PDB file of C-alpha atoms in Angstrom:
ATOM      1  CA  UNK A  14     -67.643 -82.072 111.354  1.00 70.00           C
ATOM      2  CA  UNK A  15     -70.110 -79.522 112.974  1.00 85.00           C
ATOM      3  CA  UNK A  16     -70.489 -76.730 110.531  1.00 92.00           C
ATOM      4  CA  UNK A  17     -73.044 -73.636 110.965  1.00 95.00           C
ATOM      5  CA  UNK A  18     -76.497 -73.809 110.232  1.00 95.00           C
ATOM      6  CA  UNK A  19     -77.549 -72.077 107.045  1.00 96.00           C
ATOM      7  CA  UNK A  20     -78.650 -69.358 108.571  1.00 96.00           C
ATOM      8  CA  UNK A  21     -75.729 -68.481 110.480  1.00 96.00           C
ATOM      9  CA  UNK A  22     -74.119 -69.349 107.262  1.00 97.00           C
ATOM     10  CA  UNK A  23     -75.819 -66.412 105.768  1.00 97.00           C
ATOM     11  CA  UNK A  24     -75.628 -64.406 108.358  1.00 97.00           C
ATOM     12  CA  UNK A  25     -71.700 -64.364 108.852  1.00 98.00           C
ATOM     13  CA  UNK A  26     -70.937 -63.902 105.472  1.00 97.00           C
ATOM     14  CA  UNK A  27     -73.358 -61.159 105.209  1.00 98.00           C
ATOM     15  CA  UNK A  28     -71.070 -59.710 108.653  1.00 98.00           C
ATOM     16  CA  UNK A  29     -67.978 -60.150 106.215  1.00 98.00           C
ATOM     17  CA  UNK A  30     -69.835 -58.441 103.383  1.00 98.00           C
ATOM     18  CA  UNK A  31     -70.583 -55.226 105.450  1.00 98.00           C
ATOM     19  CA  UNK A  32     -67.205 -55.361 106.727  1.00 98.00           C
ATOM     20  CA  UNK A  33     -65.417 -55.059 103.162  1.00 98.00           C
ATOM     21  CA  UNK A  34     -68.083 -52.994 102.035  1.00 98.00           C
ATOM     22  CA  UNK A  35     -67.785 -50.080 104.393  1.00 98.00           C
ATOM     23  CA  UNK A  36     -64.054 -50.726 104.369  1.00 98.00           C
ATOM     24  CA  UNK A  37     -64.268 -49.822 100.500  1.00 97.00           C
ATOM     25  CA  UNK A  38     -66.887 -47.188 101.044  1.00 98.00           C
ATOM     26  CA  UNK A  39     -65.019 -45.127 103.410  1.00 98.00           C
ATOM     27  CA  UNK A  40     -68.058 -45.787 106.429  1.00 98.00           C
ATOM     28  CA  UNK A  41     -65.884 -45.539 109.471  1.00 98.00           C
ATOM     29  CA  UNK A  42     -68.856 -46.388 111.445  1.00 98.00           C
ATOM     30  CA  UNK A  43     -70.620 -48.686 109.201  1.00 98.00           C
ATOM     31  CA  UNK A  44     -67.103 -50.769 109.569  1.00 98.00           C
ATOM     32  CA  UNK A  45     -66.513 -50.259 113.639  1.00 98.00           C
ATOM     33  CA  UNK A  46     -70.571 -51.607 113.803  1.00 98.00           C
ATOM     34  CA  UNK A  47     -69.359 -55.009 112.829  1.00 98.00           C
ATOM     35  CA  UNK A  48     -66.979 -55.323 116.034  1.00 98.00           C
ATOM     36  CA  UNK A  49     -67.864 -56.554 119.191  1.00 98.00           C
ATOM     37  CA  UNK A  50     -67.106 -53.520 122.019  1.00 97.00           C
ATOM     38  CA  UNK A  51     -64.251 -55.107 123.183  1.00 97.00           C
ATOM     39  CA  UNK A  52     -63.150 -56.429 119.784  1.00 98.00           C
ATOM     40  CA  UNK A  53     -59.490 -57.274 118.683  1.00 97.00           C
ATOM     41  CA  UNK A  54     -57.555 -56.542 115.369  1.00 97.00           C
ATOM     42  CA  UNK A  55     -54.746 -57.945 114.505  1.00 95.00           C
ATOM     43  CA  UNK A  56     -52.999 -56.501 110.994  1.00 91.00           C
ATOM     44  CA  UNK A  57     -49.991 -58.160 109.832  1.00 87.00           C
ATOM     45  CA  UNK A  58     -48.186 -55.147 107.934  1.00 75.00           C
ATOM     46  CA  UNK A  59     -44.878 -53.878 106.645  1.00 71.00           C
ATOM     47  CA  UNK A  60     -44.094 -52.722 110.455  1.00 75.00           C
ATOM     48  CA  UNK A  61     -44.500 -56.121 111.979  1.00 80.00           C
ATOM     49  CA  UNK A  62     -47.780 -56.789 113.698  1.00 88.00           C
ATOM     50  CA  UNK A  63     -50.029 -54.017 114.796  1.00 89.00           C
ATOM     51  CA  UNK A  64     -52.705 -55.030 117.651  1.00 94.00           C
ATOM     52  CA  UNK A  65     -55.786 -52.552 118.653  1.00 96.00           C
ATOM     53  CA  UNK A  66     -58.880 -53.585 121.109  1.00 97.00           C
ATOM     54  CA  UNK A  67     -62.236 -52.032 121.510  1.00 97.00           C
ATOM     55  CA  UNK A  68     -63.780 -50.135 118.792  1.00 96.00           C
ATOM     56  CA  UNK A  69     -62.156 -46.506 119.852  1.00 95.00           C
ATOM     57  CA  UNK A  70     -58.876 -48.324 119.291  1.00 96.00           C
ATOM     58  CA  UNK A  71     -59.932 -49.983 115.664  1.00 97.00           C
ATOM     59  CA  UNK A  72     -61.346 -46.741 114.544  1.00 97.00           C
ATOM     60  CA  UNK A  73     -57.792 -45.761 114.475  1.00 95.00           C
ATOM     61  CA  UNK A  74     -56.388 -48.004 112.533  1.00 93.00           C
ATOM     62  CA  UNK A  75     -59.255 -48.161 109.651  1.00 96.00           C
ATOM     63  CA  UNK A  76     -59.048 -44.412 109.805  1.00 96.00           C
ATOM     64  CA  UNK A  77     -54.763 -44.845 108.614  1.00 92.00           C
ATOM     65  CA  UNK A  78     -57.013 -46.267 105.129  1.00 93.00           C
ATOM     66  CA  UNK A  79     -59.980 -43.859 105.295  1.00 97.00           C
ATOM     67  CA  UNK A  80     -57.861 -40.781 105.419  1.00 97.00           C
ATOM     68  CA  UNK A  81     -55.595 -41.713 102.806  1.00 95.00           C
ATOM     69  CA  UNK A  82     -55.919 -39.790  99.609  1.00 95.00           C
ATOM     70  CA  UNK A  83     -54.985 -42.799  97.707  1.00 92.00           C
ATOM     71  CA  UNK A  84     -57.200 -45.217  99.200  1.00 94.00           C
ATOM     72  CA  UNK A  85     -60.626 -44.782  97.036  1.00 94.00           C
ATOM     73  CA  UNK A  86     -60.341 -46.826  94.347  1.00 93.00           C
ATOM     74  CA  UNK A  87     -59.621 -50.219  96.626  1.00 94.00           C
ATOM     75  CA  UNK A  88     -62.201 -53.399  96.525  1.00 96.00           C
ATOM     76  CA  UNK A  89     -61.896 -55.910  99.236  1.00 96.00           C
ATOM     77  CA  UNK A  90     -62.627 -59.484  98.138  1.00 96.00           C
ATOM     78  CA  UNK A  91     -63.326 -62.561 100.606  1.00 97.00           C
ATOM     79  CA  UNK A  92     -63.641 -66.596  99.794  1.00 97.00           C
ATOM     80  CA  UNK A  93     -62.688 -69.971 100.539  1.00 97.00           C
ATOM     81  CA  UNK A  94     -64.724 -69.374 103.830  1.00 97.00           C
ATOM     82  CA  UNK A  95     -63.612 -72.739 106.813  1.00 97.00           C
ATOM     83  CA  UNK A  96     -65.427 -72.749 109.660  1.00 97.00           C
ATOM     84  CA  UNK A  97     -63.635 -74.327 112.852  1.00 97.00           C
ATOM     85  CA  UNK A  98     -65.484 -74.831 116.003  1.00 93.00           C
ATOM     86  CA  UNK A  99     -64.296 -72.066 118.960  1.00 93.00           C
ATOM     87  CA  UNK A 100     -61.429 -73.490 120.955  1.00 91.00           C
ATOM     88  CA  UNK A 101     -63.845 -73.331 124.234  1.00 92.00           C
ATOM     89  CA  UNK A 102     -66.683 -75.273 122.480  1.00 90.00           C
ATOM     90  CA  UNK A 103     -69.003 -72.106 122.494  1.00 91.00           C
ATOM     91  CA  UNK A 104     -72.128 -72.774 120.882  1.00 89.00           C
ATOM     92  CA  UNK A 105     -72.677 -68.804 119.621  1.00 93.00           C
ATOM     93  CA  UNK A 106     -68.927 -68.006 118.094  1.00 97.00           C
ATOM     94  CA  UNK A 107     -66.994 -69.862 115.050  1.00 97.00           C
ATOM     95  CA  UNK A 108     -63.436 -69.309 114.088  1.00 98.00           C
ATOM     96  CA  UNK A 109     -63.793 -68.489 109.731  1.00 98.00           C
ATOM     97  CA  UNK A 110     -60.471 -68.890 108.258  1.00 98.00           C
ATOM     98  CA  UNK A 111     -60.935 -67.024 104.634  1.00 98.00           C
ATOM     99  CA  UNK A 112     -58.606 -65.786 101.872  1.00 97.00           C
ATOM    100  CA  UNK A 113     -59.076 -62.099 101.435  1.00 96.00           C
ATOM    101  CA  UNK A 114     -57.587 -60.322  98.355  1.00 96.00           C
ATOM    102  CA  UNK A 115     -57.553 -56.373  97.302  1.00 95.00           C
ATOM    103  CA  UNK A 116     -57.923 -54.692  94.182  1.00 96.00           C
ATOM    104  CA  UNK A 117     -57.531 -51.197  93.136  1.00 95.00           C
ATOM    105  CA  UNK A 118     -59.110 -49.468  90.058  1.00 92.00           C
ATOM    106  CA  UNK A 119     -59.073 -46.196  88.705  1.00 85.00           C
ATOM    107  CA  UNK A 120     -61.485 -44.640  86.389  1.00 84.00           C
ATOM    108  CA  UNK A 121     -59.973 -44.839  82.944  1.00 88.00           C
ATOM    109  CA  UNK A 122     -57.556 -47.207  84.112  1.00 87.00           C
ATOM    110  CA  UNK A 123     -57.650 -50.830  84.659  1.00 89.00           C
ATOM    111  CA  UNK A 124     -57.920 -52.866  87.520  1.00 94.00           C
ATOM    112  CA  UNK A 125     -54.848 -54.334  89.287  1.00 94.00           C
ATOM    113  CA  UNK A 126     -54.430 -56.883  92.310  1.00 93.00           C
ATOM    114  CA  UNK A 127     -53.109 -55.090  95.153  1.00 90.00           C
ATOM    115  CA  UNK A 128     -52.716 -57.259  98.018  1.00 92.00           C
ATOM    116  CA  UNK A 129     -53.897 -60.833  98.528  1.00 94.00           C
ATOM    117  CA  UNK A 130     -53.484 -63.054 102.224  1.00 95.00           C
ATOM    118  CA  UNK A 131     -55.716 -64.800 104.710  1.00 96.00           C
ATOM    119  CA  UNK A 132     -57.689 -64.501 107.488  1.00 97.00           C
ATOM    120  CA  UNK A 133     -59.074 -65.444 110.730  1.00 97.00           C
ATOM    121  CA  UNK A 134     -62.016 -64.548 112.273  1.00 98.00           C
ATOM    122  CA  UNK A 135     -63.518 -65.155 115.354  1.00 98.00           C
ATOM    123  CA  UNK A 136     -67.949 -64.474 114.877  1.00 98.00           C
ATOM    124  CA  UNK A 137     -69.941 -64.280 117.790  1.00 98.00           C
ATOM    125  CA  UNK A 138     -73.724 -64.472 117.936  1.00 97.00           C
ATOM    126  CA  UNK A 139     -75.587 -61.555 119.891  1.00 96.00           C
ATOM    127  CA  UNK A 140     -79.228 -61.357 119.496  1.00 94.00           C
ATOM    128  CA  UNK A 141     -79.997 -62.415 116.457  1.00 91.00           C
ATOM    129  CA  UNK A 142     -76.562 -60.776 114.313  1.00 96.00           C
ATOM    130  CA  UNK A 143     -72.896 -61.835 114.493  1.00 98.00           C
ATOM    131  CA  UNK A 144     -70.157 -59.480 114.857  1.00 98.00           C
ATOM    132  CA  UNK A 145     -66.820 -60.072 114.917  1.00 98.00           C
ATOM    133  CA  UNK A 146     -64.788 -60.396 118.192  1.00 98.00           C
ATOM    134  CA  UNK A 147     -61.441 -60.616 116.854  1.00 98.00           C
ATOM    135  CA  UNK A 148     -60.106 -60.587 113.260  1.00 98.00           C
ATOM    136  CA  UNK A 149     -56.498 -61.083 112.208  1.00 96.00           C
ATOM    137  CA  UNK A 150     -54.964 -59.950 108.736  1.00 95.00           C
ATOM    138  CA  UNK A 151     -52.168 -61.559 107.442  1.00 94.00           C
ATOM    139  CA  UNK A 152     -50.463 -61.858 104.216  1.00 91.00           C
ATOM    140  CA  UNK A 153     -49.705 -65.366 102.008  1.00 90.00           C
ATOM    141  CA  UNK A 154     -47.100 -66.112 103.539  1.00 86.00           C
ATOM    142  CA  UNK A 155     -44.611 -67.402 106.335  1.00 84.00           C
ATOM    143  CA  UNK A 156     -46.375 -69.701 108.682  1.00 86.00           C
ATOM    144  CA  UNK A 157     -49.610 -70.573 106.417  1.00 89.00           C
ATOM    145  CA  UNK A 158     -46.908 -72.020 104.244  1.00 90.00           C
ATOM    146  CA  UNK A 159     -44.847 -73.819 106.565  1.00 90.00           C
ATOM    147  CA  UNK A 160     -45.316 -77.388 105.134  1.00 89.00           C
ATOM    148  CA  UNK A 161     -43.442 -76.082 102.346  1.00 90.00           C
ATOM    149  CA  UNK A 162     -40.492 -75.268 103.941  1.00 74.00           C
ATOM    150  CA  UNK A 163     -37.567 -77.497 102.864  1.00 66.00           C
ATOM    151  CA  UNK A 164     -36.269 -79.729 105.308  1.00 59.00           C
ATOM    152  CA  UNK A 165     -32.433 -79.446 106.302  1.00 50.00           C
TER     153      UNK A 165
END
């Protein structure tokens, strides 16, 4: 099993931290600065599947949670990081498969889970930092639990 070295280690999960971070912080730029230029997202929703490339495109979509009156109060939560070789043997990207879980507090109030799913990641190394090149949300469900499925 070829895994990352331990300071790629540290250095993706750091990407991942500033991602969910300035997700939480409302840092539309802060976020779009972990994408590649000609990133994909992928965002499994209530609408079916929503797809945006480059960063002009993903602004958009983190801007339908940065606009929202209602949206302060989230924290984003990543674990259970897997790293998988990429598909074309690259030596600078991984594929991170992750669980990813929101919560959502208000002051006075207490905490509640909001959402909780998985996802995947595809890191690539430029320079010396990693940024993401494509990440896809989905929730716990349908195919990640497949193997449950009851047979005939």
């Amino acid at each position: 099993m070829t895994l990352p070295t331990p300071e790629d280690d540290l250095a993706i999960r750091q990407l991942f931290a500033r991602y969910y971070r300035a997700l939480d912080v409302g840092d539309t730029d802060g976020y779009l600065d972990c994408y590649t230029a000609d990133a994909r997202a992928y965002e499994e929703g209530a609408n079916g599947i929503e797809i945006r490339e480059g960063r002009e495109e993903i602004r958009k979509l983190v801007l339908r949670f940065h606009e929202r009156p209602d949206f302060p109060g989230h924290q984003h939560h990543f674990s259970n990081l897997i790293y998988e070789a990429h598909p074309e043997g690259r030596a600078d990207c991984w594929v991170v498969l992750s669980y990813a879980m929101s919560t959502f507090t208000r002051p006075g109030e207490g905490t509640i889970m909001h959402w909780s799913g998985h996802v995947r990641d595809v890191v690539v190394k430029q320079g010396d930092q990693y940024f993401l090149a494509s990440k896809q949300i989905m929730a716990w469900g349908g195919e990640v639990l497949a193997r449950f499925a009851k047979e005939g």
